Amino acid sequence: MKAVLDHVGIAVSDLQAALAFFKDVLGLHVERSEEVASQRVRATFLDTGLSTLEMLESTAADSPIAKFVDQRGPGMHHVALRVENIGAALAHLRSRGVRLIDEQPRPGAEGALVAFIHPSASHGVLVELKQPAAKVELFTTATRHVLGDLELITLSDGFIGLDGGAMFGIVPRMLWEKRLPPDDSNRVPLGMRPLIVRNGRTTMIIDAGCGDKMDAKSAAIFRLDRRYHLDHALAEAGLAAEDIDLVVASHLHFDHVGGFTAVRQDGSVVPRFPNANYIAHRGEWEDATHPHERNRASYLQENFVPLKDAGVLTLVDDEAEVMPGVRYRRSGGHTPNHQVLMIESGGKTAVFTADMYPTSAHVPDPWVMGYDLLPVETLAFKRAFAREAIEREYLLFFEHDPSMAAGYLREKDGKRFVERLI
């Protein structure tokens, strides 16, 4: 059996007070926070460089953490050791006569499998064994591709976790979890990948991720991870916000245009790219500024209304050319006026697929998001578009794929797949 230190768990009675010390005084970075429903606990992880501190706050009066704090007060709760195969580790411990709290693994934070060794067997220390969940290889690197006379640079604004069932609609979990393994709260990891298009005169960015305005509660719900975000990606590409001339929205959902605006120190919300004009589809703007119960949570007004107030917003219609060689193409489905961006130069075509193909896993026609307002419309567009993309060798950019930025749609023996380029 081989085990390495994964984290140290600390039970707290007041998470905010604990963070005031560990984060504000010691300067540790909060990586993420999530609620583990099965244990009735909220876990907040702080990066220490070589390992992690896990702050554990009870969410129910009768939870194990609540009882621990009531009996002993806040303090160190357990030491977690990471193992490759938790089943084999438990079998090894049983063969050595080690007393266990958990004879079988159970779900833990981050989708891991965990089991605890009884403190009487480990010299008074509660020891957790942890087998991490199968991980998707996350990809953030700013990467260039030349398309005719255009330079394309794929960027990253970090990662977000959305419900796997909502992301894959009617597709059974036993199928989609093979492509995107979910965590303990059924969230799958998704990238946020804006795209730079440059022609020597104009530098355009398509979408801009969720930005930095999300409150702590929402960030925890969506498991937001922006340790590497758009500012880092722009810098890696040799750019800054001031270098952007044109900002284009595929649609106006918060995870695509949250980065269009920023909050000043005085609390005012202003355009994030100070030298840019912004473009959105006219019909999408009408839907976003007049939301209903089904779409209101996705259309956050502070992400786009300040653009109009600042006089930097231009509204256009279907098939509008937003830049020489780049035009809107209505896919609908996800929203009634959802757009993909057709990018054409030198006889070649790239497509920013936005939420029509949010990830490479969504290329089968029926794999349509539950979030789509008009799923049958999405299905019809995908059916026609897929044949076109295969025959014409379109390079597809996947905005939400956590590990692939772009690739070519292929078909073999009646099955579609993506040949990765970036």
Tab-separated table of C-alpha atoms in Angstrom:
chain	number	residue	atom	x	y	z
A	1	MET	CA	0.000	0.000	0.000
A	2	LYS	CA	1.323	3.438	-0.949
A	3	ALA	CA	-0.215	6.649	0.405
A	4	VAL	CA	0.719	10.327	0.158
A	5	LEU	CA	-0.577	13.352	2.058
A	6	ASP	CA	-3.592	14.876	0.305
A	7	HIS	CA	-4.953	17.377	2.828
A	8	VAL	CA	-5.552	18.193	6.475
A	9	GLY	CA	-9.163	18.625	7.563
A	10	ILE	CA	-10.040	21.337	10.093
A	11	ALA	CA	-13.471	21.491	11.719
A	12	VAL	CA	-14.739	25.063	12.148
A	13	SER	CA	-17.759	26.545	13.869
A	14	ASP	CA	-17.605	29.794	11.885
A	15	LEU	CA	-16.180	29.485	8.386
A	16	GLN	CA	-15.900	33.232	7.781
A	17	ALA	CA	-13.972	33.723	11.014
A	18	ALA	CA	-11.645	30.859	10.090
A	19	LEU	CA	-11.059	32.306	6.624
A	20	ALA	CA	-10.289	35.683	8.167
A	21	PHE	CA	-7.241	33.988	9.706
A	22	PHE	CA	-6.147	31.406	7.157
A	23	LYS	CA	-6.884	33.548	4.079
A	24	ASP	CA	-6.518	37.147	5.228
A	25	VAL	CA	-3.773	36.755	7.854
A	26	LEU	CA	-1.788	33.790	6.522
A	27	GLY	CA	-2.425	34.653	2.874
A	28	LEU	CA	-3.607	31.209	1.762
A	29	HIS	CA	-5.615	31.075	-1.470
A	30	VAL	CA	-9.171	29.697	-1.443
A	31	GLU	CA	-9.303	27.158	-4.279
A	32	ARG	CA	-12.958	26.172	-4.168
A	33	SER	CA	-15.910	25.430	-1.919
A	34	GLU	CA	-18.581	22.775	-2.187
A	35	GLU	CA	-21.338	21.218	-0.128
A	36	VAL	CA	-21.172	17.450	0.442
A	37	ALA	CA	-24.816	16.585	0.950
A	38	SER	CA	-24.165	13.013	2.103
A	39	GLN	CA	-22.039	14.294	5.019
A	40	ARG	CA	-24.056	17.466	5.703
A	41	VAL	CA	-20.933	19.563	5.525
A	42	ARG	CA	-19.560	22.455	3.503
A	43	ALA	CA	-15.932	21.951	2.490
A	44	THR	CA	-13.703	24.890	1.577
A	45	PHE	CA	-10.219	24.133	0.250
A	46	LEU	CA	-7.174	26.371	0.707
A	47	ASP	CA	-3.990	25.844	-1.270
A	48	THR	CA	-0.790	25.614	0.794
A	49	GLY	CA	1.484	24.886	-2.142
A	50	LEU	CA	2.382	21.252	-1.476
A	51	SER	CA	-0.928	20.197	0.016
A	52	THR	CA	-4.365	21.536	0.956
A	53	LEU	CA	-6.265	22.615	4.043
A	54	GLU	CA	-9.923	21.583	4.082
A	55	MET	CA	-12.186	23.771	6.225
A	56	LEU	CA	-15.247	21.772	7.334
A	57	GLU	CA	-18.387	23.632	8.412
A	58	SER	CA	-21.526	21.738	9.386
A	59	THR	CA	-24.737	22.308	7.432
A	60	ALA	CA	-26.910	20.390	9.932
A	61	ALA	CA	-27.033	20.306	13.717
A	62	ASP	CA	-26.751	16.501	13.850
A	63	SER	CA	-23.929	16.069	11.338
A	64	PRO	CA	-20.636	14.402	12.343
A	65	ILE	CA	-18.786	17.729	12.118
A	66	ALA	CA	-21.390	19.464	14.304
A	67	LYS	CA	-21.023	16.734	16.941
A	68	PHE	CA	-17.224	16.974	16.748
A	69	VAL	CA	-17.281	20.742	17.316
A	70	ASP	CA	-19.830	20.428	20.147
A	71	GLN	CA	-17.705	17.848	21.960
A	72	ARG	CA	-14.178	19.075	21.262
A	73	GLY	CA	-14.470	22.554	19.837
A	74	PRO	CA	-13.048	23.631	16.475
A	75	GLY	CA	-9.686	22.259	15.468
A	76	MET	CA	-7.884	19.616	13.458
A	77	HIS	CA	-10.347	16.914	12.451
A	78	HIS	CA	-8.433	14.473	10.252
A	79	VAL	CA	-5.449	13.795	8.036
A	80	ALA	CA	-6.240	12.599	4.505
A	81	LEU	CA	-3.956	10.245	2.608
A	82	ARG	CA	-4.365	9.773	-1.127
A	83	VAL	CA	-4.333	6.225	-2.513
A	84	GLU	CA	-4.644	4.925	-6.063
A	85	ASN	CA	-7.056	2.068	-5.263
A	86	ILE	CA	-9.119	2.525	-2.124
A	87	GLY	CA	-10.640	-0.961	-2.324
A	88	ALA	CA	-7.195	-2.557	-2.358
A	89	ALA	CA	-6.044	-0.238	0.452
A	90	LEU	CA	-8.962	-1.258	2.684
A	91	ALA	CA	-8.340	-4.942	1.947
A	92	HIS	CA	-4.684	-4.480	2.915
A	93	LEU	CA	-5.630	-2.778	6.191
A	94	ARG	CA	-8.162	-5.488	7.060
A	95	SER	CA	-5.510	-8.133	6.453
A	96	ARG	CA	-3.321	-6.333	9.007
A	97	GLY	CA	-6.105	-6.242	11.581
A	98	VAL	CA	-6.565	-2.456	11.373
A	99	ARG	CA	-9.862	-1.216	12.825
A	100	LEU	CA	-11.892	0.711	10.253
A	101	ILE	CA	-14.811	3.105	10.537
A	102	ASP	CA	-15.750	2.457	6.909
A	103	GLU	CA	-15.556	-1.102	5.622
A	104	GLN	CA	-16.566	0.146	2.167
A	105	PRO	CA	-15.729	3.426	0.399
A	106	ARG	CA	-18.324	6.213	0.304
A	107	PRO	CA	-18.670	9.439	-1.696
A	108	GLY	CA	-16.616	12.425	-0.558
A	109	ALA	CA	-15.868	15.929	-1.765
A	110	GLU	CA	-14.748	16.509	-5.373
A	111	GLY	CA	-16.322	13.210	-6.456
A	112	ALA	CA	-13.688	11.207	-4.570
A	113	LEU	CA	-14.188	7.872	-2.801
A	114	VAL	CA	-13.242	8.030	0.879
A	115	ALA	CA	-13.038	5.778	3.928
A	116	PHE	CA	-11.888	6.454	7.503
A	117	ILE	CA	-9.560	4.512	9.776
A	118	HIS	CA	-10.634	4.428	13.428
A	119	PRO	CA	-8.457	6.712	15.604
A	120	SER	CA	-7.818	3.824	18.014
A	121	ALA	CA	-5.820	2.142	15.246
A	122	SER	CA	-3.885	5.238	14.202
A	123	HIS	CA	-2.646	6.548	17.550
A	124	GLY	CA	-5.490	8.956	18.177
A	125	VAL	CA	-5.504	10.521	14.706
A	126	LEU	CA	-8.563	10.221	12.459
A	127	VAL	CA	-7.135	9.158	9.085
A	128	GLU	CA	-9.075	9.459	5.849
A	129	LEU	CA	-8.173	7.433	2.779
A	130	LYS	CA	-9.052	9.202	-0.450
A	131	GLN	CA	-9.184	7.907	-4.004
A	132	PRO	CA	-9.599	10.967	-6.249
A	133	ALA	CA	-12.307	10.950	-8.890
A	134	ALA	CA	-11.348	10.242	-12.462
A	135	LYS	CA	-10.093	13.569	-13.714
A	136	VAL	CA	-10.580	15.294	-17.006
A	137	GLU	CA	-7.294	16.784	-18.176
A	138	LEU	CA	-7.972	20.512	-18.033
A	139	PHE	CA	-6.449	22.615	-20.806
A	140	THR	CA	-5.805	26.352	-20.440
A	141	THR	CA	-2.842	27.262	-22.647
A	142	ALA	CA	-3.338	30.207	-25.018
A	143	THR	CA	-2.748	28.611	-28.427
A	144	ARG	CA	-2.389	30.188	-31.882
A	145	HIS	CA	-3.644	28.881	-35.212
A	146	VAL	CA	-3.308	30.543	-38.615
A	147	LEU	CA	-6.355	30.443	-40.888
A	148	GLY	CA	-5.524	32.065	-44.221
A	149	ASP	CA	-4.821	35.719	-43.414
A	150	LEU	CA	-6.310	35.478	-39.924
A	151	GLU	CA	-4.650	34.637	-36.631
A	152	LEU	CA	-6.841	32.740	-34.165
A	153	ILE	CA	-5.884	32.480	-30.485
A	154	THR	CA	-7.907	30.298	-28.140
A	155	LEU	CA	-7.972	31.603	-24.551
A	156	SER	CA	-9.350	30.480	-21.191
A	157	ASP	CA	-11.314	32.211	-18.431
A	158	GLY	CA	-11.083	29.183	-16.146
A	159	PHE	CA	-13.595	26.448	-15.453
A	160	ILE	CA	-17.153	26.150	-14.224
A	161	GLY	CA	-19.181	23.160	-13.002
A	162	LEU	CA	-22.727	22.642	-14.277
A	163	ASP	CA	-25.160	19.814	-13.620
A	164	GLY	CA	-24.359	16.877	-15.883
A	165	GLY	CA	-27.999	16.000	-16.426
A	166	ALA	CA	-28.751	19.545	-17.557
A	167	MET	CA	-25.700	19.564	-19.827
A	168	PHE	CA	-26.707	16.356	-21.617
A	169	GLY	CA	-30.504	16.489	-21.529
A	170	ILE	CA	-32.117	13.131	-22.333
A	171	VAL	CA	-28.784	11.293	-22.667
A	172	PRO	CA	-28.436	8.720	-19.828
A	173	ARG	CA	-25.741	9.392	-17.256
A	174	MET	CA	-24.127	6.001	-17.905
A	175	LEU	CA	-23.213	7.345	-21.359
A	176	TRP	CA	-22.185	10.954	-20.704
A	177	GLU	CA	-20.209	10.275	-17.520
A	178	LYS	CA	-17.699	8.325	-19.623
A	179	ARG	CA	-16.883	11.578	-21.417
A	180	LEU	CA	-17.166	14.038	-18.510
A	181	PRO	CA	-17.020	12.384	-15.055
A	182	PRO	CA	-19.209	14.311	-12.565
A	183	ASP	CA	-18.354	15.274	-9.005
A	184	ASP	CA	-20.346	14.302	-5.900
A	185	SER	CA	-22.900	17.027	-6.703
A	186	ASN	CA	-23.311	15.746	-10.300
A	187	ARG	CA	-21.450	18.735	-11.754
A	188	VAL	CA	-19.261	18.242	-14.816
A	189	PRO	CA	-16.182	20.410	-15.471
A	190	LEU	CA	-16.577	22.886	-18.310
A	191	GLY	CA	-14.116	25.306	-19.824
A	192	MET	CA	-14.822	28.908	-20.760
A	193	ARG	CA	-12.857	29.554	-23.946
A	194	PRO	CA	-13.036	32.973	-25.638
A	195	LEU	CA	-11.444	33.223	-29.070
A	196	ILE	CA	-9.251	36.010	-30.433
A	197	VAL	CA	-9.439	36.731	-34.180
A	198	ARG	CA	-6.823	39.123	-35.653
A	199	ASN	CA	-6.294	40.380	-39.192
A	200	GLY	CA	-3.420	42.835	-38.728
A	201	ARG	CA	-5.770	45.788	-38.281
A	202	THR	CA	-8.416	44.586	-35.843
A	203	THR	CA	-8.200	42.422	-32.737
A	204	MET	CA	-11.553	40.848	-31.928
A	205	ILE	CA	-12.580	38.610	-29.034
A	206	ILE	CA	-15.616	36.326	-29.232
A	207	ASP	CA	-17.250	35.907	-25.807
A	208	ALA	CA	-15.274	36.534	-22.602
A	209	GLY	CA	-16.167	33.914	-19.994
A	210	CYS	CA	-18.002	34.665	-16.765
A	211	GLY	CA	-15.676	37.394	-15.520
A	212	ASP	CA	-15.026	38.277	-11.896
A	213	LYS	CA	-18.370	39.677	-10.707
A	214	MET	CA	-19.851	36.395	-9.438
A	215	ASP	CA	-20.656	36.379	-5.708
A	216	ALA	CA	-19.173	33.767	-3.373
A	217	LYS	CA	-22.396	31.756	-3.057
A	218	SER	CA	-22.816	31.439	-6.823
A	219	ALA	CA	-19.121	30.656	-7.264
A	220	ALA	CA	-19.505	27.747	-4.835
A	221	ILE	CA	-22.673	26.481	-6.537
A	222	PHE	CA	-20.974	26.556	-9.935
A	223	ARG	CA	-17.628	25.331	-8.581
A	224	LEU	CA	-15.971	28.269	-10.284
A	225	ASP	CA	-12.226	27.886	-10.777
A	226	ARG	CA	-10.554	31.038	-12.135
A	227	ARG	CA	-7.068	30.534	-10.733
A	228	TYR	CA	-6.085	30.894	-14.392
A	229	HIS	CA	-8.430	33.410	-16.009
A	230	LEU	CA	-8.819	35.671	-19.028
A	231	ASP	CA	-6.285	38.278	-17.894
A	232	HIS	CA	-3.667	35.521	-17.584
A	233	ALA	CA	-4.592	34.125	-21.006
A	234	LEU	CA	-4.413	37.532	-22.675
A	235	ALA	CA	-1.008	38.163	-21.129
A	236	GLU	CA	0.189	34.740	-22.301
A	237	ALA	CA	-0.896	35.742	-25.814
A	238	GLY	CA	0.967	39.060	-25.528
A	239	LEU	CA	-2.243	41.073	-25.205
A	240	ALA	CA	-4.112	43.193	-22.676
A	241	ALA	CA	-7.712	44.349	-22.393
A	242	GLU	CA	-6.697	47.677	-23.953
A	243	ASP	CA	-5.603	45.897	-27.154
A	244	ILE	CA	-9.081	44.578	-27.950
A	245	ASP	CA	-10.902	46.583	-30.649
A	246	LEU	CA	-14.052	44.509	-31.038
A	247	VAL	CA	-16.018	42.256	-28.662
A	248	VAL	CA	-18.670	39.927	-30.095
A	249	ALA	CA	-21.296	37.902	-28.213
A	250	SER	CA	-22.503	34.510	-29.421
A	251	HIS	CA	-25.398	35.083	-27.004
A	252	LEU	CA	-25.807	36.891	-23.697
A	253	HIS	CA	-25.725	34.170	-21.022
A	254	PHE	CA	-23.614	34.932	-17.951
A	255	ASP	CA	-20.929	32.311	-18.647
A	256	HIS	CA	-20.270	33.872	-22.059
A	257	VAL	CA	-20.499	37.629	-21.436
A	258	GLY	CA	-19.841	38.043	-17.705
A	259	GLY	CA	-16.379	39.178	-18.736
A	260	PHE	CA	-17.773	41.967	-20.935
A	261	THR	CA	-17.995	44.286	-17.917
A	262	ALA	CA	-16.026	44.897	-14.731
A	263	VAL	CA	-16.661	46.551	-11.369
A	264	ARG	CA	-14.699	49.671	-10.429
A	265	GLN	CA	-13.578	50.393	-6.871
A	266	ASP	CA	-16.525	52.780	-6.483
A	267	GLY	CA	-18.919	49.926	-7.316
A	268	SER	CA	-19.870	51.129	-10.792
A	269	VAL	CA	-19.993	48.581	-13.625
A	270	VAL	CA	-18.158	49.573	-16.810
A	271	PRO	CA	-17.044	47.958	-20.095
A	272	ARG	CA	-14.071	45.722	-19.406
A	273	PHE	CA	-12.361	46.407	-22.744
A	274	PRO	CA	-11.989	50.213	-22.718
A	275	ASN	CA	-11.106	50.696	-26.391
A	276	ALA	CA	-13.582	48.244	-27.884
A	277	ASN	CA	-16.939	48.354	-29.577
A	278	TYR	CA	-19.292	45.540	-28.585
A	279	ILE	CA	-21.596	43.615	-30.923
A	280	ALA	CA	-24.670	41.544	-30.027
A	281	HIS	CA	-27.565	40.134	-32.023
A	282	ARG	CA	-30.648	42.353	-31.953
A	283	GLY	CA	-33.097	39.537	-31.201
A	284	GLU	CA	-30.852	38.123	-28.479
A	285	TRP	CA	-30.659	41.582	-26.907
A	286	GLU	CA	-34.450	41.829	-26.828
A	287	ASP	CA	-34.730	38.415	-25.176
A	288	ALA	CA	-31.978	39.200	-22.664
A	289	THR	CA	-33.411	42.569	-21.637
A	290	HIS	CA	-36.946	41.161	-21.350
A	291	PRO	CA	-36.317	37.820	-19.622
A	292	HIS	CA	-38.949	35.385	-18.358
A	293	GLU	CA	-38.951	32.718	-15.653
A	294	ARG	CA	-37.217	30.137	-17.845
A	295	ASN	CA	-34.208	32.256	-18.841
A	296	ARG	CA	-33.914	34.996	-16.201
A	297	ALA	CA	-31.152	33.269	-14.221
A	298	SER	CA	-28.945	33.147	-17.324
A	299	TYR	CA	-29.378	36.785	-18.347
A	300	LEU	CA	-27.668	38.953	-15.728
A	301	GLN	CA	-28.277	42.568	-16.688
A	302	GLU	CA	-25.019	43.907	-15.242
A	303	ASN	CA	-23.141	41.917	-17.875
A	304	PHE	CA	-24.510	43.829	-20.869
A	305	VAL	CA	-26.796	46.785	-20.033
A	306	PRO	CA	-23.779	48.952	-19.012
A	307	LEU	CA	-22.491	48.546	-22.582
A	308	LYS	CA	-25.544	50.327	-23.957
A	309	ASP	CA	-25.321	52.957	-21.226
A	310	ALA	CA	-21.699	53.612	-22.229
A	311	GLY	CA	-22.625	53.971	-25.901
A	312	VAL	CA	-20.327	51.153	-27.065
A	313	LEU	CA	-22.946	48.572	-28.109
A	314	THR	CA	-23.985	47.832	-31.702
A	315	LEU	CA	-26.935	45.531	-32.422
A	316	VAL	CA	-26.957	43.535	-35.660
A	317	ASP	CA	-29.148	40.930	-37.366
A	318	ASP	CA	-28.766	37.395	-38.762
A	319	GLU	CA	-25.815	36.820	-41.137
A	320	ALA	CA	-24.217	40.139	-40.155
A	321	GLU	CA	-20.525	40.444	-40.965
A	322	VAL	CA	-18.990	41.507	-37.660
A	323	MET	CA	-15.463	41.756	-39.084
A	324	PRO	CA	-14.092	41.059	-42.572
A	325	GLY	CA	-14.274	37.278	-42.939
A	326	VAL	CA	-16.303	36.741	-39.761
A	327	ARG	CA	-20.079	36.568	-39.729
A	328	TYR	CA	-22.966	35.561	-37.537
A	329	ARG	CA	-24.924	32.432	-38.418
A	330	ARG	CA	-28.109	31.725	-36.498
A	331	SER	CA	-28.262	28.261	-34.954
A	332	GLY	CA	-31.118	29.022	-32.556
A	333	GLY	CA	-32.103	26.224	-30.214
A	334	HIS	CA	-30.116	27.096	-27.122
A	335	THR	CA	-31.736	30.523	-27.248
A	336	PRO	CA	-34.047	31.649	-30.067
A	337	ASN	CA	-31.285	33.859	-31.494
A	338	HIS	CA	-28.160	31.930	-30.521
A	339	GLN	CA	-25.352	32.518	-33.032
A	340	VAL	CA	-22.315	30.566	-34.128
A	341	LEU	CA	-19.466	32.533	-35.713
A	342	MET	CA	-18.302	31.543	-39.201
A	343	ILE	CA	-14.646	32.517	-39.706
A	344	GLU	CA	-13.425	32.313	-43.312
A	345	SER	CA	-10.073	33.137	-44.897
A	346	GLY	CA	-7.820	31.643	-47.562
A	347	GLY	CA	-10.428	29.110	-48.627
A	348	LYS	CA	-10.623	27.657	-45.115
A	349	THR	CA	-13.347	27.890	-42.484
A	350	ALA	CA	-13.330	27.789	-38.694
A	351	VAL	CA	-16.483	27.889	-36.582
A	352	PHE	CA	-16.873	29.164	-33.035
A	353	THR	CA	-19.682	26.800	-32.025
A	354	ALA	CA	-20.581	28.435	-28.677
A	355	ASP	CA	-23.455	26.452	-27.104
A	356	MET	CA	-24.496	24.602	-30.259
A	357	TYR	CA	-21.599	22.178	-29.650
A	358	PRO	CA	-20.632	23.254	-26.107
A	359	THR	CA	-18.120	20.379	-25.886
A	360	SER	CA	-16.718	17.775	-28.236
A	361	ALA	CA	-18.938	15.239	-26.443
A	362	HIS	CA	-22.010	16.976	-27.899
A	363	VAL	CA	-21.345	16.185	-31.571
A	364	PRO	CA	-23.925	13.331	-31.788
A	365	ASP	CA	-27.178	14.902	-32.977
A	366	PRO	CA	-29.356	13.838	-29.988
A	367	TRP	CA	-26.810	14.998	-27.397
A	368	VAL	CA	-28.588	18.304	-26.773
A	369	MET	CA	-28.443	20.279	-23.537
A	370	GLY	CA	-31.412	20.378	-21.195
A	371	TYR	CA	-30.705	24.113	-20.959
A	372	ASP	CA	-31.766	24.618	-24.598
A	373	LEU	CA	-35.046	26.516	-24.893
A	374	LEU	CA	-35.787	24.970	-28.302
A	375	PRO	CA	-34.065	21.554	-28.302
A	376	VAL	CA	-35.728	20.291	-31.485
A	377	GLU	CA	-34.394	23.368	-33.276
A	378	THR	CA	-30.908	22.580	-31.969
A	379	LEU	CA	-31.295	19.020	-33.242
A	380	ALA	CA	-32.300	20.171	-36.729
A	381	PHE	CA	-29.419	22.627	-37.006
A	382	LYS	CA	-26.879	20.075	-35.755
A	383	ARG	CA	-28.086	17.480	-38.242
A	384	ALA	CA	-27.513	19.786	-41.221
A	385	PHE	CA	-24.385	21.441	-39.844
A	386	ALA	CA	-22.563	18.185	-39.065
A	387	ARG	CA	-22.666	16.984	-42.664
A	388	GLU	CA	-21.465	20.387	-43.842
A	389	ALA	CA	-18.637	20.482	-41.275
A	390	ILE	CA	-17.395	17.022	-42.258
A	391	GLU	CA	-17.544	17.599	-46.008
A	392	ARG	CA	-15.973	21.069	-45.903
A	393	GLU	CA	-13.350	20.346	-43.227
A	394	TYR	CA	-14.464	23.043	-40.788
A	395	LEU	CA	-12.194	23.634	-37.813
A	396	LEU	CA	-14.530	23.705	-34.804
A	397	PHE	CA	-13.803	25.682	-31.625
A	398	PHE	CA	-15.518	24.230	-28.542
A	399	GLU	CA	-16.182	26.950	-25.977
A	400	HIS	CA	-16.977	24.715	-22.994
A	401	ASP	CA	-14.801	21.661	-23.557
A	402	PRO	CA	-12.491	21.378	-20.523
A	403	SER	CA	-9.652	19.597	-22.307
A	404	MET	CA	-9.970	20.339	-26.047
A	405	ALA	CA	-10.089	23.776	-27.642
A	406	ALA	CA	-10.544	22.856	-31.305
A	407	GLY	CA	-10.719	19.959	-33.732
A	408	TYR	CA	-12.196	18.537	-36.913
A	409	LEU	CA	-15.452	16.598	-37.034
A	410	ARG	CA	-14.930	13.160	-38.583
A	411	GLU	CA	-17.152	10.169	-39.287
A	412	LYS	CA	-16.188	6.498	-39.471
A	413	ASP	CA	-18.476	3.477	-39.644
A	414	GLY	CA	-21.461	5.726	-39.025
A	415	LYS	CA	-20.030	7.213	-35.819
A	416	ARG	CA	-18.910	10.813	-35.398
A	417	PHE	CA	-15.861	11.853	-33.451
A	418	VAL	CA	-13.589	14.868	-33.131
A	419	GLU	CA	-9.995	14.778	-34.299
A	420	ARG	CA	-8.259	17.109	-31.909
A	421	LEU	CA	-6.084	19.927	-33.233
A	422	ILE	CA	-5.732	22.108	-30.103
